[in-house]
Coordinates of C-alpha atoms and ligand atoms in Angstrom, one line a residue:
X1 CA -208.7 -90.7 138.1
X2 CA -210.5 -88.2 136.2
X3 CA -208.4 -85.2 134.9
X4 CA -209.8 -81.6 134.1
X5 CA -207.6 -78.8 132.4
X6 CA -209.1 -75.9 130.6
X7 CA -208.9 -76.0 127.5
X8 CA -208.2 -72.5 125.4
X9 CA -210.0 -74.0 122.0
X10 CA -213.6 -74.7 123.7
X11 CA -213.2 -72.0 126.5
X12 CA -214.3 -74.8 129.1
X13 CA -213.2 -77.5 131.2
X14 CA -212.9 -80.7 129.4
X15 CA -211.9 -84.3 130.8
X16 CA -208.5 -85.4 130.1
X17 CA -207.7 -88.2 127.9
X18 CA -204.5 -89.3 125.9
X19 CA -204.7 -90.2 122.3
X20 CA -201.9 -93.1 123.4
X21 CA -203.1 -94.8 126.5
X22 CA -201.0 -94.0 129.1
X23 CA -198.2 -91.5 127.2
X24 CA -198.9 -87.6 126.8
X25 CA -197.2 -85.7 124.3
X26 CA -196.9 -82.6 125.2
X27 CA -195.0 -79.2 123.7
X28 CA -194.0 -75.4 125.1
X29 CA -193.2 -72.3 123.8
X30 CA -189.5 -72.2 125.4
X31 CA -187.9 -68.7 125.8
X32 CA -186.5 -66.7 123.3
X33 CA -182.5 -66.5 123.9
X34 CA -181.7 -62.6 123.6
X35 CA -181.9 -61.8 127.2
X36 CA -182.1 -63.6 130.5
X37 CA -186.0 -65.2 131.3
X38 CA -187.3 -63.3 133.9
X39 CA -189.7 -64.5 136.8
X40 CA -192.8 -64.2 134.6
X41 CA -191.7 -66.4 131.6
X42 CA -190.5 -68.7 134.6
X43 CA -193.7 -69.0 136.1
X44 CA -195.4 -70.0 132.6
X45 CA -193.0 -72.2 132.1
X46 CA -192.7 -73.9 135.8
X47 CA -197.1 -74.1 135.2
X48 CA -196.2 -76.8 132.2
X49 CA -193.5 -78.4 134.6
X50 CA -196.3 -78.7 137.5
X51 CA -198.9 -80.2 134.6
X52 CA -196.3 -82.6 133.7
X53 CA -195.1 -83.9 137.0
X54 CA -198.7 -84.3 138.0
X55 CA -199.5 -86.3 135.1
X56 CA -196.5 -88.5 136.2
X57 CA -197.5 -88.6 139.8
X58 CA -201.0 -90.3 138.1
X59 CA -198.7 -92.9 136.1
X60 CA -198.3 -91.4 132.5
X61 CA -195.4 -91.2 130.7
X62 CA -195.1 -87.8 129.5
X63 CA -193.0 -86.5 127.0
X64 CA -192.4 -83.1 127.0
X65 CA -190.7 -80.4 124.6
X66 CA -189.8 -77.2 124.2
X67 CA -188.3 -75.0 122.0
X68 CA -185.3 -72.5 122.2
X69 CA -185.9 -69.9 119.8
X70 CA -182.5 -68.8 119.0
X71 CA -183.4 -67.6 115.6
X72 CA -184.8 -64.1 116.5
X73 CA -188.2 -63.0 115.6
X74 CA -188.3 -59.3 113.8
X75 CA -189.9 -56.0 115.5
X76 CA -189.7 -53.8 112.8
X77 CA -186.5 -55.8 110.9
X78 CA -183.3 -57.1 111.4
X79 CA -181.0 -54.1 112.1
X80 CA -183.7 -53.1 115.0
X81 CA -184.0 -56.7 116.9
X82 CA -179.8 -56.8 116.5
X83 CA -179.3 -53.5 117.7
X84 CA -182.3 -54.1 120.6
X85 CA -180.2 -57.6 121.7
X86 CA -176.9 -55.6 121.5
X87 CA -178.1 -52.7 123.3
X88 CA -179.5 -55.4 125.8
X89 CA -176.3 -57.2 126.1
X90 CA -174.7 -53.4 126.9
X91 CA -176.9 -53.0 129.6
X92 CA -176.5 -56.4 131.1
X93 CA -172.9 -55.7 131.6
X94 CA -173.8 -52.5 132.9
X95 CA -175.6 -53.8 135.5
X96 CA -173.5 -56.6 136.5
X97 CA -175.9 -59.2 135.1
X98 CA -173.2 -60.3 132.5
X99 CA -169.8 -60.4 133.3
X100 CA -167.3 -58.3 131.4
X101 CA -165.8 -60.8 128.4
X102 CA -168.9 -63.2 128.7
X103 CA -170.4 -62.6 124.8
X104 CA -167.1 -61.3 123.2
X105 CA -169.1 -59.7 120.4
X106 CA -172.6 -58.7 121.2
X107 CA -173.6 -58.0 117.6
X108 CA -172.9 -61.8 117.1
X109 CA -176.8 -63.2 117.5
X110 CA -175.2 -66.7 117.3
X111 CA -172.9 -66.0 120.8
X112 CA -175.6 -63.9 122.2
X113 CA -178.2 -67.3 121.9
X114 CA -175.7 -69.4 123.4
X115 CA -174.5 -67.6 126.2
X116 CA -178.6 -67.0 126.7
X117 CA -179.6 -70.8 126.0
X118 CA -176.9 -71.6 129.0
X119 CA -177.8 -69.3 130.9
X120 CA -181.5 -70.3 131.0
X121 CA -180.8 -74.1 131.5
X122 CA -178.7 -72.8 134.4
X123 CA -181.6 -71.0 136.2
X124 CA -184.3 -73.8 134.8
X125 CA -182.4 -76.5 136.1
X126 CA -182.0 -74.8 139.9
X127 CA -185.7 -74.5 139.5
X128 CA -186.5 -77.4 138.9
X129 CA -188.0 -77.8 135.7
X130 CA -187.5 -80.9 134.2
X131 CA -187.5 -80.6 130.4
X132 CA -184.6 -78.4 131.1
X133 CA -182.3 -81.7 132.7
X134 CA -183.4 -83.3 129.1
X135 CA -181.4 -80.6 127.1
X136 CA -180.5 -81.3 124.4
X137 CA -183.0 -84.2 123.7
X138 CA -186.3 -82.4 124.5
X139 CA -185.2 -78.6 124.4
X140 CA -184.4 -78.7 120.5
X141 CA -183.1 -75.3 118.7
X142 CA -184.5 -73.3 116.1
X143 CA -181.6 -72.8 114.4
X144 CA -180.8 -76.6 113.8
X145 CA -184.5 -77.3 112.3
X146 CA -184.2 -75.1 109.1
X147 CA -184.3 -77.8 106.7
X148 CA -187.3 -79.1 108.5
X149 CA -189.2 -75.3 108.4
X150 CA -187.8 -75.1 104.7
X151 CA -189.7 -78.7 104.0
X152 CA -192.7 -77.6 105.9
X153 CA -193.7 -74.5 103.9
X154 CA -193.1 -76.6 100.5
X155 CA -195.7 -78.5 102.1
X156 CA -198.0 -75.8 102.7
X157 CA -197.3 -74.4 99.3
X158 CA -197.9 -77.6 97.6
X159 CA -201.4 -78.2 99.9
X160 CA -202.5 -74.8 98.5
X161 CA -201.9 -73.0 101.7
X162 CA -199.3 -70.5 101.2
X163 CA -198.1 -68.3 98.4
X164 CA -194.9 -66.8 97.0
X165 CA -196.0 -63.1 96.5
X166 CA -194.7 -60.6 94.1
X167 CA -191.7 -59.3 95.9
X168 CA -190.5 -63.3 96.4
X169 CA -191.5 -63.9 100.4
X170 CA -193.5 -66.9 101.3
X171 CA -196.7 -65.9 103.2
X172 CA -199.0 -68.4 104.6
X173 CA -203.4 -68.1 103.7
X174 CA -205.4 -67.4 106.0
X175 CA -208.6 -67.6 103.4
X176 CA -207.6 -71.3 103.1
X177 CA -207.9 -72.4 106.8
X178 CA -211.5 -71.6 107.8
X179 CA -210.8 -72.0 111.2
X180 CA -208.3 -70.0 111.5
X181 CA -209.5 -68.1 114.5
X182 CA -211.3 -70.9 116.4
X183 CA -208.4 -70.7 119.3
X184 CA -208.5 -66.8 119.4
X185 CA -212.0 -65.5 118.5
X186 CA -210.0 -63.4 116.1
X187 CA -211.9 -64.8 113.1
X188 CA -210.7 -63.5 109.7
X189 CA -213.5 -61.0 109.3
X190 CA -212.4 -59.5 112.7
X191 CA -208.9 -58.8 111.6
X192 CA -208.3 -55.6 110.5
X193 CA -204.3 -55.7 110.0
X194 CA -201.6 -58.4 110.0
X195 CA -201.6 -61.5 112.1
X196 CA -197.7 -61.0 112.1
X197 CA -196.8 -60.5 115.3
X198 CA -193.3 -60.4 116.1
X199 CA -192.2 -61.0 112.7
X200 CA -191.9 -58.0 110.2
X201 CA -194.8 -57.1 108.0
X202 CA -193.7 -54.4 106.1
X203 CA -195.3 -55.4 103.0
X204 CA -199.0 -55.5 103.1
X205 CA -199.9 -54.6 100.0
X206 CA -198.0 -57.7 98.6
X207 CA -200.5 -60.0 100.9
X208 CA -203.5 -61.7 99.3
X209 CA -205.1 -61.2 103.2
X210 CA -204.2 -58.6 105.7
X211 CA -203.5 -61.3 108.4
X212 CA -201.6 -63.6 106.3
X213 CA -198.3 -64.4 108.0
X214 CA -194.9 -64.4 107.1
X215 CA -193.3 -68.1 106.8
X216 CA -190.1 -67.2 104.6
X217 CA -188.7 -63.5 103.6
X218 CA -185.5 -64.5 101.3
X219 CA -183.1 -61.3 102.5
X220 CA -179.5 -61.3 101.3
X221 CA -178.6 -58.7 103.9
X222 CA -179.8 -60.4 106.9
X223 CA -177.1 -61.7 110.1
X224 CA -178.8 -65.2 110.3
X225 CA -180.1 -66.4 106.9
X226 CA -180.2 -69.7 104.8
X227 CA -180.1 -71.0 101.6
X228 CA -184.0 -71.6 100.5
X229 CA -186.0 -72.5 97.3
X230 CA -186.6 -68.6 97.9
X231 CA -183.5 -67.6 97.8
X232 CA -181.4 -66.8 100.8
X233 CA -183.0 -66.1 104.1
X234 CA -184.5 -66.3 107.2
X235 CA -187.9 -68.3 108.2
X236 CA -191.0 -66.5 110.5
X237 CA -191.3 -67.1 114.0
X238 CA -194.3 -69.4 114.2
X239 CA -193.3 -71.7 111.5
X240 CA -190.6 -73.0 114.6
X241 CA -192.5 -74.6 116.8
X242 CA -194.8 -76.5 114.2
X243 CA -191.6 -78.3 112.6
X244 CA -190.4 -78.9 116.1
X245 CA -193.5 -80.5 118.0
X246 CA -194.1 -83.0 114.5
X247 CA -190.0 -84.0 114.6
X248 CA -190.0 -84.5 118.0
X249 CA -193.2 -85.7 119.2
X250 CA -193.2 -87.9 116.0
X251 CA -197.0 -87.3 115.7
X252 CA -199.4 -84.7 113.4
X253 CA -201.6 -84.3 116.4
X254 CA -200.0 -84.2 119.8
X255 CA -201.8 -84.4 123.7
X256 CA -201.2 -80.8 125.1
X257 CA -199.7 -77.6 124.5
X258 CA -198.9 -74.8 126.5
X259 CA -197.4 -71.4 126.4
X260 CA -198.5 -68.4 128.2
X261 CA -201.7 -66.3 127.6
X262 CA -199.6 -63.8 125.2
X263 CA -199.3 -66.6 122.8
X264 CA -202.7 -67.4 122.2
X265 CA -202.8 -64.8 119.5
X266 CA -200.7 -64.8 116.3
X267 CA -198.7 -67.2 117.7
X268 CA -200.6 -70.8 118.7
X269 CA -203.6 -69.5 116.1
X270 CA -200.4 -69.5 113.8
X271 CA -199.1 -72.9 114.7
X272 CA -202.8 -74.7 114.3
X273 CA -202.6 -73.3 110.8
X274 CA -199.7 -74.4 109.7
X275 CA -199.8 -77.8 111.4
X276 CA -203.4 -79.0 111.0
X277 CA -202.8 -77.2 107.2
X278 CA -199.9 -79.3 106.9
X279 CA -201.1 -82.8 108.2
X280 CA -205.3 -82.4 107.3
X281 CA -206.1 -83.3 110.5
X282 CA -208.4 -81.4 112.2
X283 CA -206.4 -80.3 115.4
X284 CA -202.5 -80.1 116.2
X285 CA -203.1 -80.4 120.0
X286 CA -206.3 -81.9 121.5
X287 CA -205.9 -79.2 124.5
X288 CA -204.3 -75.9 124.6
X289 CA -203.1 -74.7 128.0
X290 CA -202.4 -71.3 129.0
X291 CA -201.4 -69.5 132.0
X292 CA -202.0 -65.8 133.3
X293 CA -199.3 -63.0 133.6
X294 CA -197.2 -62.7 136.3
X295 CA -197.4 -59.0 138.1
X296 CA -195.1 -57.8 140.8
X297 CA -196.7 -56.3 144.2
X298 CA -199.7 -55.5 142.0
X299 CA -198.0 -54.3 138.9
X300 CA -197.0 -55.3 135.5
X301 CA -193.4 -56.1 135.4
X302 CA -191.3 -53.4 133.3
X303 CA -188.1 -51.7 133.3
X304 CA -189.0 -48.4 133.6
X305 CA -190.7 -49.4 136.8
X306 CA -187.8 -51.0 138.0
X307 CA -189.5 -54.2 139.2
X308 CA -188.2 -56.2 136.1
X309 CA -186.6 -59.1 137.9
X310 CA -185.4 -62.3 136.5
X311 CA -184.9 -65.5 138.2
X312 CA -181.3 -64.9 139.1
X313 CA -181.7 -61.2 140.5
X314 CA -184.0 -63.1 143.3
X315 CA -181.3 -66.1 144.0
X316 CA -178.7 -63.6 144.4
X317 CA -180.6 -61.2 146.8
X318 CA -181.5 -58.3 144.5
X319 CA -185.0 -58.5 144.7
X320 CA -185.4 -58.8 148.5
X321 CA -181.9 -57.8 149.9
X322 CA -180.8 -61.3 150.7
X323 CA -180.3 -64.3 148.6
X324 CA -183.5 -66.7 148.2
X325 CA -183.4 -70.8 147.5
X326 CA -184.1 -71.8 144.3
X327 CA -187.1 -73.9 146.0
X328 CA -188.4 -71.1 147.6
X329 CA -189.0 -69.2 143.9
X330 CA -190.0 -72.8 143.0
X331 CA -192.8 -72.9 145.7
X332 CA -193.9 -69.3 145.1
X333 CA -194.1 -69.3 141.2
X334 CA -196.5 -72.3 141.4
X335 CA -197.9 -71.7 144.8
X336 CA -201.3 -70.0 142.6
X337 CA -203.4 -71.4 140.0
X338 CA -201.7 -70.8 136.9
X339 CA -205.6 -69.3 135.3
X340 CA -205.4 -66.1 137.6
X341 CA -202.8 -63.3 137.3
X342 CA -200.0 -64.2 139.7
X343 CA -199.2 -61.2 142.1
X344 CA -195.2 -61.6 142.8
X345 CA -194.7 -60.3 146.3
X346 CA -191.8 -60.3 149.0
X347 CA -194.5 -61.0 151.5
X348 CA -195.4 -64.0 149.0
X349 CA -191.4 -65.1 149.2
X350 CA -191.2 -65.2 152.8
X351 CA -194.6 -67.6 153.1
X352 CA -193.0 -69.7 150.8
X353 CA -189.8 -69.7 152.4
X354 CA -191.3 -70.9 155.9
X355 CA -193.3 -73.8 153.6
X356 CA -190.3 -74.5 152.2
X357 CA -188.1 -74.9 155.6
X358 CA -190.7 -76.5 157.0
X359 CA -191.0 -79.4 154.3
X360 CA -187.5 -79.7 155.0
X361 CA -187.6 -80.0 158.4
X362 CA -190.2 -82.8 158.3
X363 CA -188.2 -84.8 156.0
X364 CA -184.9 -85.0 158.3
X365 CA -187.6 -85.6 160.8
X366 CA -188.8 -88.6 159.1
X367 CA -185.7 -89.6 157.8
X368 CA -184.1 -90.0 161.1
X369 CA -187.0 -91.9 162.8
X370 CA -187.6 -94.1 160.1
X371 CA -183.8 -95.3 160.2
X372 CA -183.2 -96.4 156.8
X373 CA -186.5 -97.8 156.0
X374 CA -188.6 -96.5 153.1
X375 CA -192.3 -98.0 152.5
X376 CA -194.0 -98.2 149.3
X377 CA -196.7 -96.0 148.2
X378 CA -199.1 -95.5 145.6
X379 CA -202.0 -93.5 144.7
X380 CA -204.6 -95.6 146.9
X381 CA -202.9 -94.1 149.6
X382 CA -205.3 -91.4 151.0
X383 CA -203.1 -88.7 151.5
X384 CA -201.9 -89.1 147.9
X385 CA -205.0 -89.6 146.6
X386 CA -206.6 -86.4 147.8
X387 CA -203.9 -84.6 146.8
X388 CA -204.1 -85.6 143.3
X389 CA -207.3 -85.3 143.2
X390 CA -207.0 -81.6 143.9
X391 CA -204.3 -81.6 141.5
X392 CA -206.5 -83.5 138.6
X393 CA -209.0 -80.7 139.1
X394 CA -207.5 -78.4 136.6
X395 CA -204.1 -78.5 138.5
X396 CA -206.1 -76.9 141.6
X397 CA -202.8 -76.5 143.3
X398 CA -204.4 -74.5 146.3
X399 CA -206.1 -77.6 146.6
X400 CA -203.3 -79.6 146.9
X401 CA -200.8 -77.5 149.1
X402 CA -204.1 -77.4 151.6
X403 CA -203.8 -81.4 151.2
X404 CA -200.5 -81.2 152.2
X405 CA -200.5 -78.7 155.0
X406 CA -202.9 -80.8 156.5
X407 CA -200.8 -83.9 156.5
X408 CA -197.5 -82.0 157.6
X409 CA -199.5 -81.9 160.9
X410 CA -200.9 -85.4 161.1
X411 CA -198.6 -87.6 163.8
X412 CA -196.8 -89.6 161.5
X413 CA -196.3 -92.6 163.7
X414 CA -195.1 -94.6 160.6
X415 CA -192.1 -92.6 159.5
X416 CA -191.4 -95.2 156.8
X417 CA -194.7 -94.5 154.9
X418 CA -194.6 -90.5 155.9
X419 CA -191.2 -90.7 153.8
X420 CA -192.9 -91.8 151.0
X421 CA -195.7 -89.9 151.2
X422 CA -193.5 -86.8 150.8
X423 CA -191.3 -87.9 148.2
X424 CA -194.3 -88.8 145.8
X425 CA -195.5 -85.0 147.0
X426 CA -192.5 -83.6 146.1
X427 CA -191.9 -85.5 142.5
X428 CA -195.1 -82.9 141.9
X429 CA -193.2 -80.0 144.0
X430 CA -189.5 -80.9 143.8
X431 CA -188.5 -78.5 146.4
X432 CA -185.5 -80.8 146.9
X433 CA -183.6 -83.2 144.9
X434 CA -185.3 -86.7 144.7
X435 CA -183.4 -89.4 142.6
X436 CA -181.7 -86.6 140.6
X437 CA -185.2 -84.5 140.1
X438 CA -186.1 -81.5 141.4
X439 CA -183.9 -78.0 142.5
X440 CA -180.3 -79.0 142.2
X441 CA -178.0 -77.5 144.6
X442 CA -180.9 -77.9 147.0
X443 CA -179.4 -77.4 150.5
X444 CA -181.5 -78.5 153.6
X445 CA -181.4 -75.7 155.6
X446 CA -178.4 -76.9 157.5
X447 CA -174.9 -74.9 157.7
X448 CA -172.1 -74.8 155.4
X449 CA -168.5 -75.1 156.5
X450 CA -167.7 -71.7 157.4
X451 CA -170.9 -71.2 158.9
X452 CA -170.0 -74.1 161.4
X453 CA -166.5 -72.4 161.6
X454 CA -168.3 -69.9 163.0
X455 CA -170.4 -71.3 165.2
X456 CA -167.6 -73.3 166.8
X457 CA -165.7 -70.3 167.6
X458 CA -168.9 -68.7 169.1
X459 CA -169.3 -71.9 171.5
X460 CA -165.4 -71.3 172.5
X461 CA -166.3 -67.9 173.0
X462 CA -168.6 -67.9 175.5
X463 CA -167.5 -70.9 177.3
X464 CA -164.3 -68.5 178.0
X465 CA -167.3 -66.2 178.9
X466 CA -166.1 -63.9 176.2
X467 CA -170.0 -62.6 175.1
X468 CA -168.4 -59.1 173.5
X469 CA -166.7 -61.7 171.2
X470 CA -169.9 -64.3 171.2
X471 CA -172.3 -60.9 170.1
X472 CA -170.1 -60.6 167.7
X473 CA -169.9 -63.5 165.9
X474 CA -173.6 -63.6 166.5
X475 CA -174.2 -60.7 164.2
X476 CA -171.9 -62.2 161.6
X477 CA -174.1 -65.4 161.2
X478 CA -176.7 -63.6 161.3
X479 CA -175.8 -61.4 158.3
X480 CA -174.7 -64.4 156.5
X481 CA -178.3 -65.4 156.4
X482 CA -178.8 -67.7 159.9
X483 CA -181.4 -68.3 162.1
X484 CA -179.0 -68.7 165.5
X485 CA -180.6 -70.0 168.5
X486 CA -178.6 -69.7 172.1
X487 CA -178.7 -72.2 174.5
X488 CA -177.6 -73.1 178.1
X489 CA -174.5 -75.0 176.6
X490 CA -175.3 -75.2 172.9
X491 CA -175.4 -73.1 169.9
X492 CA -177.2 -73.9 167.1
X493 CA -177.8 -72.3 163.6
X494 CA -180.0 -72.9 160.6
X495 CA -179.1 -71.3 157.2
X496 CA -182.4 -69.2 156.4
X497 CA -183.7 -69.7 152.5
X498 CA -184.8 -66.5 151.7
Ligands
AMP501 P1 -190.6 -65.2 125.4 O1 -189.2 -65.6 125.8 O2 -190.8 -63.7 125.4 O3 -191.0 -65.8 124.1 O4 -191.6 -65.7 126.5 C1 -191.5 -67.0 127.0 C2 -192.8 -67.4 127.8 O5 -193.0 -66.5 128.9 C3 -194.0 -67.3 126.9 O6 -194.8 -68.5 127.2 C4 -194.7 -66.1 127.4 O7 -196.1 -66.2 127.2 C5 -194.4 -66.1 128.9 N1 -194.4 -64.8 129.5 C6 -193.9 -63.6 129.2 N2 -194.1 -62.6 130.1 C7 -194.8 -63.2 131.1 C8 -195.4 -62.7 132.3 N3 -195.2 -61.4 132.8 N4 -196.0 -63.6 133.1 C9 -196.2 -64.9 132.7 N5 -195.7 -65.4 131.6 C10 -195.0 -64.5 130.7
ZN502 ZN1 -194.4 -71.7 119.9

């Protein structure tokens, strides 16, 4: 099958092809630990997880990594980003969002990233995305790769590629990678100031280029520092993810990497440099996918607006006033094509919900007419083969949901095969747990226990023909988020997911 994905370093669509048959190696930007992940760095992340199941669906093996950066990149120093992740912390207990106790001392950045790196594997894992059940093995740590950052920039000293200026930090040179820029369009000539993003530039005038970046700033006084040929310190932010894609990928150049559009620029343009000034070769990854920001009902998420949501204010009801499925945020963070800005809307929830419920609904269909049996399917199946053919044109996920749509109405008069058919769909969508994949916790739609309790009483109810009673216990299903449905003899109720 013919894959297309846009590339970022040619600006076009370019045919797919691994430098290994049949494997893709393939690296993220993973979240930075400080604070929870909200829905936007969720749906850039989920937009890798959709790229990789794909490429599994078509028969590769695809290893995937990403990063936690627990080390803290600098605004405008250390004593700012602490205070900013303390202050943060404050305000998370403020609002409920962590529990009194949780991080016993929030100017500790080290239990601050691991109450942060849990709680995003918690939220990533009910999502669905898969590089988060491989933690530890594919979600590596900043923090435990410092030797591998301090060998790195030797490296790049040694290869003529970064300096120690006068005041003793270690800055990488821009002048001796000429194409730095190529990913960007921010060519040298065109940079006016520092190419140091997040990480503190203070010291300008100490840099042979404006845009060279920092990769080590020796600092006594700093909360997380190590021992260095440049004394004690800390490394830069980008210098992170180049050590951690060569250790674990095992491989100079590597398949794909992805990150959101906000990285393109220092950040990925930082990365090529290092890595490609590291190894010699000409590229670090052959193709470099990014996906669009995420708005909400039309806007740019931010906290002054107040429609700053992470994933867990929508599973526990704060976005839209009643809890929503981890499946449901699933569906509707990878519902659009991850090249156009994502418009977050409750209206958007409640669509996915019903596609959701009625994938569900199908499958018990299936499973209870096919009785046990389970055909065998592959990707000369029709079905399966138009809907990764969508997919295989630059992940054209409308495409494929239109696919599927199509075939949820088809009559299915071979249950056996329509089972398999939707579990191959949903290794790609994992709305519900296949073979340990996909949204843990997943329920089907069905009732708990005390919702049955419920019911039951509700049935006794109005067979003693007591309806006050029946209306009543009505209303209290109702609120706890079910669907009930009164009939001549029967009650029945369906747990609503959003
Ligand atoms: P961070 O934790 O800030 O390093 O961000 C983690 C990932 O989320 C990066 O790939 C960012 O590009 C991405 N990201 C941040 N904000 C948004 C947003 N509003 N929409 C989509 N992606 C985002
Ligand atoms: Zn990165």
């Amino acid at each position: 099958m013919k894959i297309n994905f846009y590339n970022s370093l040619t600006n076009q669509q370019e045919e797919f092809k691994s430098i290994q048959d049949g494997v893709v190696k393939m690296y993220s930007c993973g979240p930075t630990v400080y604070d929870f992940a909200h829905i936007g760095n969720f749906r850039s992340f989920l937009f890798g997880d959709l790229m990789r199941r794909f490429l599994e669906l078509v028969g590769y093996e695809v290893q995937h990594v990403m990063n936690i950066t627990d080390v803290g990149h600098m605004v405008e120093g250390e004593a700012d980003k602490m205070l900013a992740a303390a202050s943060r912390v404050k305000e998370n207990k403020k609002s409920g969002r962590v529990p009194e106790g949780a991080i016993e001392d929030p100017n500790d950045p080290y239990q601050i990233a691991d109450y942060y790196t849990k709680a995003f594997l918690d939220d990533a894992n009910k999502l669905g995305y898969k590089v988060a059940a491989e933690y530890p093995q594919s979600m590596p740590r900043a923090t435990d790769y410092i030797e591998g950052m301090i060998k790195m920039i030797e490296r790049l000293i040694e290869r003529g590629h970064a300096y120690v200026a006068s005041d003793g930090v270690v800055y990488y040179s821009v002048e001796s990678f000429p194409e730095y820029g190529n990913l960007s369009g921010n060519t040298m000539d065109k940079l006016q100031s520092g190419a140091g993003g997040r990480v503190s530039d203070q010291n300008q005038s100490m840099k042979k280029h404006p845009a060279d970046f920092l990769l080590w700033k020796p600092d006594q006084k700093h909360i997380m520092k190590w021992e260095s040929p440049w004394g004690v310190g800390y490394p830069g932010w980008h210098i992170e993810c180049s050590v951690m894609a060569a250790e674990k990928l095992g491989q100079d150049v590597i398949d794909i990497h992805t990150g959101g559009e906000d990285l393109i620029f220092p950040h990925h343009e930082c990365e090529i440099a290092q890595s490609c000034g590291c190894s010699g070769e000409s590229h670090f990854a052959n193709y470099w996918v990014h996906a669009r920001f995420l708005f909400v009902e039309g806007d740019k998420m931010s906290k002054s607006q107040g429609n700053f949501y992470t994933a867990r204010d929508v599973f526990e009801g704060k976005v839209t006033g009643k809890p929503v499925h981890p499946a449901v945020l699933r569906f509707e963070l990878i519902k659009s094509h991850y090249r156009s800005n994502m418009n977050f809307t409750k209206k958007g929830l409640t669509d996915s919900a019903n596609t959701v419920m009625k994938l569900i609904e199908l499958r018990q269909e299936l499973e209870s007419k096919a009785e046990g049996k389970m055909a065998e399917v592959d990707l000369s199946n029709p079905v399966l083969n138009d809907f990764a053919t969508a997919l295989a044109d630059d992940l054209n996920i409308a495409g494929a949901l239109a696919v599927m749509h199509t075939w949820i109405k088809s009559d299915h008069s071979d249950p056996a095969l329509s089972l398999a058919i939707w579990d191959k769909m949903n290794s790609v969508l994992a709305i519900a747990p296949i073979g340990g994949e996909g949204v843990s916790d997943a329920d089907d739609g069905g009732s708990d226990d005390e919702g049955e309790a419920m019911r039951l009483e509700m049935v006794a109810a109005r067979e003693a023909k007591d309806y006050a009673k029946s209306d009543e216990l009505r209303d209290k299903l109702i609120a706890a988020g079910y669907d009930v449905q009164i009939g001549k003899t029967e009650v029945t109720i369906k747990k609503k997911l959003a």
